[in-house]
């Protein structure tokens, strides 16, 4: 019993002395050691006792001691998932419940294994983004009592060279220089400004150097700090030779020169207007004089070697326009018809002076003389009348004649002929003037035709005249004689009747249309098969029979002959008609039978059975004489005959008494003529009677057991003297035998087993169905022969299963342990199990064998087993028994699995490349990286994907699926066009294997366009609203990859007279321009390039308004001028109050330049001085007032240019 101690937490069993826990040891007070005083008392009298002290130890949990102030350092390119460090803890107790490690969830870049205390990275680290992490760690000791402690780990991320140098421009810098000569060290102004930096935070990793690459780089140099680009030495730039230099600025890491980046540099050389347009000389064109106004004659094209607009943009004008008949397109140089070429004056050749003016500043010109040929049409000579002749038998299309006309020299027109008559049998060739027949001609109907023909000379102008054509038709013999009967002719004669002349109906007669229907000089003839039996009179057409006895209706009832009539005494045209001669038949032939009949009849034939058909022949030619009827002279009560068909049939059964084996029947045939004629024949009818079959009443056969159903056992031995077919029927369907109904063959209906029965008997009924019929029974006995028919069997029906490892340390044969031992049995009582052989078959079975002594399955070459090549072996285990002269066997499956080992690392098929749009939202899926692991088991081939480096924290990789998604805004700085990521795949097997790949992500970031500071265009005054002024162009690097890049062009000065077409750089006028009011206009232009990010550039456009001759010169005295002079005075100049002068408001001198000349009666006596505007005498002293006291002259102006 318990005396004391234990705080009531223990008890002692009074009989067994067992110490038991009586209360919860975790309640207070808690003690590591308990001391119990126990008393033992015996059952004697008086009872005796003894005391003992029992010490019980309870191992309580003690507080663990973790590391403090843990300092860790890792490189920023550490593989995601790698172990950074392991937290170590000191514990002084013996409890083994373990620790649980927890990391503050606010630290998202790391995780801690809750069991092992391993700190791992779960996100890529970037020293440029964050170089230090403070990790609060909590450790729970799950013993009793539970203790919780904490510590802190400081992780410092060290910098590595993982950032490429970057430029201030995403893809390209641009600069512009005017063509010409430059001194050394001329600095280029780049857009945007040039700047280079490296985001790595350590000096060694962020150091870089810059240099230029590309064709033409030797003309330029970049300063070492990468901030300026200069020209090398004295340089001559020529836009016509090299308009652009396309270079690359390369920045590479000093520490790792393979880490570099580059941007494009485009240096444009601006063109100056230093080349005049050139027009080729000697150009000549030809134009149809009928061409309508606006028809393009040809194009003169000037070449200006300047390379850019407006310096190489050319305008075209004419100084001589061919009497106002031609004009020129100012923009493209197309020469066109301005006025009708058929109006006076008309010329064959026009010479035009064409001037090409470029739009550069100052404007340069070139000129050329252009010749235009205009072919003019001339009249033709046509005869007033023409006469032709043609025979009426002329073929269709026959040429009748040709209308000949005369053309003048140089005539360019096309002659066309047209027949004005309608309904005439002629046509005319529209180009040759040949008249031909279009239908057949008939002089008997029309002997002459008068045709009207129009002849036109198609040209400019067109000339037309008509002529009369007379065609006479010559008559010929072209109509054969015609029989008066369209239906032909007929005649009838009785055979053997003595008549020679035939009565032809109707009477034979003809007419001839060539002679107005009068028959002249016609001869008749007779043709057709057997026409030699007849004759015809050639003049009267009377037909006779040569020999009346020669016509026989049995030979032919009808003769089809042909009557022929020929004009011109038998030498001309012919015509034909049918003559049908019918021969009337008489009964002059008796019927006849060609042979006697012998037939066999089955005695079982029913009443009405057709025995035979007799057929007689009558040679008379007509049905009224050759129709036959048949009569039976003696049918002995069993036969009858059909009188029309001659068919003999049974009238009673042949098996009824009296029975006879042969019958002779007399048959007579009678024809239908008068008087009737007859013929007789005999029909023999043979009847076959049945004889009984011959056979043994009992018959025996033998067959081995286990033969399949339908096995033939034998054939019943039965003979029939008649050779008739017999019918066999089984009388016992309970036995496994059957008999063929027609052959008597005995066969099995199921397998026979000698162990169950030694023999089987079958009664068979034999039926002879002849007349009369016979029936009998044969007892058939089949004896069963025994064979060895039991196969060996395995103790399991579902087969065996075993496992072999993929790798082996030894080359010795390996015992494959199966789920059950291999045991074979054989149901045959005399079977010898020692003679049963075991065989393995199936793919890979040659690697294994069965040891008969031990029953073990042995693998010969363990090193040849590979689960990646073959994960399992599906074999067949067969037991074979060859005893008793027959082979018996049975099989079961044998499955052997190859246990997979982690011996294949993950593999990526290729590097990956994706594209991300700039507006892709955060979290959007970009693409999937996929690796494969050739290990076959999931424990070894399950993959984890880790983003090891790259991407500047903008991308996130799903560790299970490999799905790559966007984790930050793609336009967050730094903004790059290309990102390079390093991705690793880690498998799940022991000794985890890995494989890596590169992922390239391309971002179509919008690049800034560049535009020149100014554009200069020229446009003529008075152009209509909407006329094109010029094209504002810019350079955008994005257009190479995106031809649909858009820009928005705007003239920012709302008062300016210009505007842009929608989303194009085409500048057009929005009101009229007047050179006399405004010569140059400068407008500001803004171009917006929408995109991500969007860019705006500005420029100015200067438009030169070019002058046109649009103002009429005005005289200084609109009312006229007065001049006087005394007659016979030798003074040169006349007295005038004011000299003649004009004022032209056009802005340019070339359009104001005029010359003045005098006109009117007597103007040849005076001259107008161009300098003073005064009038002087051509010959001083020659004026006489008595001859003419006054002169009314006119002063006209001639504009030298654009008149």
PDB file of N, CA and C in Angstrom, residues 441-478:
ATOM      1  N   UNK A 441     -28.669  30.639-154.699  1.00  0.00           N
ATOM      2  CA  UNK A 441     -29.305  31.488-155.717  1.00  0.00           C
ATOM      3  C   UNK A 441     -30.179  30.636-156.629  1.00  0.00           C
ATOM      4  N   UNK A 442     -31.226  31.239-157.170  1.00  0.00           N
ATOM      5  CA  UNK A 442     -32.132  30.530-158.090  1.00  0.00           C
ATOM      6  C   UNK A 442     -32.529  31.514-159.188  1.00  0.00           C
ATOM      7  N   UNK A 443     -31.975  31.282-160.405  1.00  0.00           N
ATOM      8  CA  UNK A 443     -32.272  32.184-161.516  1.00  0.00           C
ATOM      9  C   UNK A 443     -33.739  32.089-161.920  1.00  0.00           C
ATOM     10  N   UNK A 444     -34.369  30.936-161.621  1.00  0.00           N
ATOM     11  CA  UNK A 444     -35.780  30.798-161.976  1.00  0.00           C
ATOM     12  C   UNK A 444     -36.649  31.715-161.122  1.00  0.00           C
ATOM     13  N   UNK A 445     -36.147  32.127-159.936  1.00  0.00           N
ATOM     14  CA  UNK A 445     -36.903  33.009-159.036  1.00  0.00           C
ATOM     15  C   UNK A 445     -36.461  34.466-159.187  1.00  0.00           C
ATOM     16  N   UNK A 446     -35.150  34.710-159.070  1.00  0.00           N
ATOM     17  CA  UNK A 446     -34.594  36.069-159.204  1.00  0.00           C
ATOM     18  C   UNK A 446     -33.374  35.992-160.106  1.00  0.00           C
ATOM     19  N   UNK A 447     -33.398  36.724-161.207  1.00  0.00           N
ATOM     20  CA  UNK A 447     -32.289  36.680-162.166  1.00  0.00           C
ATOM     21  C   UNK A 447     -31.367  37.877-162.018  1.00  0.00           C
ATOM     22  N   UNK A 448     -31.733  38.917-161.237  1.00  0.00           N
ATOM     23  CA  UNK A 448     -30.879  40.116-161.129  1.00  0.00           C
ATOM     24  C   UNK A 448     -31.130  40.805-159.787  1.00  0.00           C
ATOM     25  N   UNK A 449     -30.033  41.347-159.180  1.00  0.00           N
ATOM     26  CA  UNK A 449     -30.111  42.091-157.924  1.00  0.00           C
ATOM     27  C   UNK A 449     -29.375  43.413-158.093  1.00  0.00           C
ATOM     28  N   UNK A 450     -29.956  44.492-157.565  1.00  0.00           N
ATOM     29  CA  UNK A 450     -29.291  45.803-157.552  1.00  0.00           C
ATOM     30  C   UNK A 450     -29.003  46.155-156.083  1.00  0.00           C
ATOM     31  N   UNK A 451     -27.690  46.247-155.750  1.00  0.00           N
ATOM     32  CA  UNK A 451     -27.249  46.467-154.374  1.00  0.00           C
ATOM     33  C   UNK A 451     -26.773  47.908-154.198  1.00  0.00           C
ATOM     34  N   UNK A 452     -26.984  48.445-152.998  1.00  0.00           N
ATOM     35  CA  UNK A 452     -26.503  49.784-152.637  1.00  0.00           C
ATOM     36  C   UNK A 452     -25.419  49.604-151.574  1.00  0.00           C
ATOM     37  N   UNK A 453     -24.194  50.124-151.834  1.00  0.00           N
ATOM     38  CA  UNK A 453     -23.055  49.934-150.928  1.00  0.00           C
ATOM     39  C   UNK A 453     -22.551  51.293-150.473  1.00  0.00           C
ATOM     40  N   UNK A 454     -22.405  51.479-149.154  1.00  0.00           N
ATOM     41  CA  UNK A 454     -21.820  52.698-148.579  1.00  0.00           C
ATOM     42  C   UNK A 454     -20.347  52.429-148.274  1.00  0.00           C
ATOM     43  N   UNK A 455     -19.462  53.399-148.655  1.00  0.00           N
ATOM     44  CA  UNK A 455     -18.014  53.284-148.411  1.00  0.00           C
ATOM     45  C   UNK A 455     -17.607  54.455-147.529  1.00  0.00           C
ATOM     46  N   UNK A 456     -17.009  54.172-146.358  1.00  0.00           N
ATOM     47  CA  UNK A 456     -16.598  55.222-145.415  1.00  0.00           C
ATOM     48  C   UNK A 456     -15.105  55.122-145.167  1.00  0.00           C
ATOM     49  N   UNK A 457     -14.427  56.304-145.209  1.00  0.00           N
ATOM     50  CA  UNK A 457     -13.006  56.377-144.840  1.00  0.00           C
ATOM     51  C   UNK A 457     -12.942  56.882-143.411  1.00  0.00           C
ATOM     52  N   UNK A 458     -12.780  55.906-142.459  1.00  0.00           N
ATOM     53  CA  UNK A 458     -12.847  56.228-141.039  1.00  0.00           C
ATOM     54  C   UNK A 458     -11.543  56.872-140.596  1.00  0.00           C
ATOM     55  N   UNK A 459     -11.598  58.135-140.337  1.00  0.00           N
ATOM     56  CA  UNK A 459     -10.436  58.863-139.845  1.00  0.00           C
ATOM     57  C   UNK A 459     -10.898  60.192-139.314  1.00  0.00           C
ATOM     58  N   UNK A 460      -9.987  61.112-139.227  1.00  0.00           N
ATOM     59  CA  UNK A 460     -10.330  62.465-138.775  1.00  0.00           C
ATOM     60  C   UNK A 460      -9.860  63.442-139.847  1.00  0.00           C
ATOM     61  N   UNK A 461     -10.806  64.035-140.665  1.00  0.00           N
ATOM     62  CA  UNK A 461     -12.261  63.767-140.573  1.00  0.00           C
ATOM     63  C   UNK A 461     -12.641  62.486-141.302  1.00  0.00           C
ATOM     64  N   UNK A 462     -13.902  62.021-141.147  1.00  0.00           N
ATOM     65  CA  UNK A 462     -14.398  60.831-141.831  1.00  0.00           C
ATOM     66  C   UNK A 462     -15.100  61.243-143.142  1.00  0.00           C
ATOM     67  N   UNK A 463     -14.812  60.475-144.273  1.00  0.00           N
ATOM     68  CA  UNK A 463     -15.421  60.726-145.581  1.00  0.00           C
ATOM     69  C   UNK A 463     -16.298  59.523-145.946  1.00  0.00           C
ATOM     70  N   UNK A 464     -17.533  59.785-146.478  1.00  0.00           N
ATOM     71  CA  UNK A 464     -18.469  58.711-146.806  1.00  0.00           C
ATOM     72  C   UNK A 464     -19.059  58.962-148.206  1.00  0.00           C
ATOM     73  N   UNK A 465     -19.209  57.866-149.028  1.00  0.00           N
ATOM     74  CA  UNK A 465     -19.873  57.934-150.339  1.00  0.00           C
ATOM     75  C   UNK A 465     -20.558  56.596-150.601  1.00  0.00           C
ATOM     76  N   UNK A 466     -21.454  56.534-151.662  1.00  0.00           N
ATOM     77  CA  UNK A 466     -22.167  55.306-151.983  1.00  0.00           C
ATOM     78  C   UNK A 466     -21.942  54.946-153.443  1.00  0.00           C
ATOM     79  N   UNK A 467     -22.152  53.663-153.766  1.00  0.00           N
ATOM     80  CA  UNK A 467     -22.050  53.174-155.145  1.00  0.00           C
ATOM     81  C   UNK A 467     -23.154  52.144-155.377  1.00  0.00           C
ATOM     82  N   UNK A 468     -23.525  51.917-156.672  1.00  0.00           N
ATOM     83  CA  UNK A 468     -24.565  50.953-157.042  1.00  0.00           C
ATOM     84  C   UNK A 468     -23.898  49.729-157.660  1.00  0.00           C
ATOM     85  N   UNK A 469     -24.284  48.528-157.179  1.00  0.00           N
ATOM     86  CA  UNK A 469     -23.704  47.274-157.660  1.00  0.00           C
ATOM     87  C   UNK A 469     -24.830  46.425-158.238  1.00  0.00           C
ATOM     88  N   UNK A 470     -24.725  46.023-159.543  1.00  0.00           N
ATOM     89  CA  UNK A 470     -25.715  45.159-160.200  1.00  0.00           C
ATOM     90  C   UNK A 470     -25.135  43.759-160.316  1.00  0.00           C
ATOM     91  N   UNK A 471     -25.884  42.721-159.803  1.00  0.00           N
ATOM     92  CA  UNK A 471     -25.455  41.326-159.849  1.00  0.00           C
ATOM     93  C   UNK A 471     -26.483  40.555-160.670  1.00  0.00           C
ATOM     94  N   UNK A 472     -26.037  39.901-161.811  1.00  0.00           N
ATOM     95  CA  UNK A 472     -26.927  39.058-162.625  1.00  0.00           C
ATOM     96  C   UNK A 472     -26.650  37.606-162.292  1.00  0.00           C
ATOM     97  N   UNK A 473     -27.760  36.764-162.246  1.00  0.00           N
ATOM     98  CA  UNK A 473     -27.681  35.352-161.859  1.00  0.00           C
ATOM     99  C   UNK A 473     -27.887  34.503-163.108  1.00  0.00           C
ATOM    100  N   UNK A 474     -26.921  33.629-163.476  1.00  0.00           N
ATOM    101  CA  UNK A 474     -26.999  32.753-164.653  1.00  0.00           C
ATOM    102  C   UNK A 474     -27.801  31.497-164.359  1.00  0.00           C
ATOM    103  N   UNK A 475     -28.712  31.063-165.296  1.00  0.00           N
ATOM    104  CA  UNK A 475     -29.595  29.906-165.109  1.00  0.00           C
ATOM    105  C   UNK A 475     -28.887  28.631-165.552  1.00  0.00           C
ATOM    106  N   UNK A 476     -29.088  27.456-164.806  1.00  0.00           N
ATOM    107  CA  UNK A 476     -28.550  26.139-165.148  1.00  0.00           C
ATOM    108  C   UNK A 476     -29.620  25.107-164.848  1.00  0.00           C
ATOM    109  N   UNK A 477     -29.388  23.856-165.329  1.00  0.00           N
ATOM    110  CA  UNK A 477     -30.310  22.747-165.049  1.00  0.00           C
ATOM    111  C   UNK A 477     -30.089  22.286-163.621  1.00  0.00           C
ATOM    112  N   UNK A 478     -30.893  22.745-162.712  1.00  0.00           N
ATOM    113  CA  UNK A 478     -30.670  22.444-161.300  1.00  0.00           C
ATOM    114  C   UNK A 478     -31.898  21.876-160.614  1.00  0.00           C
TER     115      UNK A 478
END
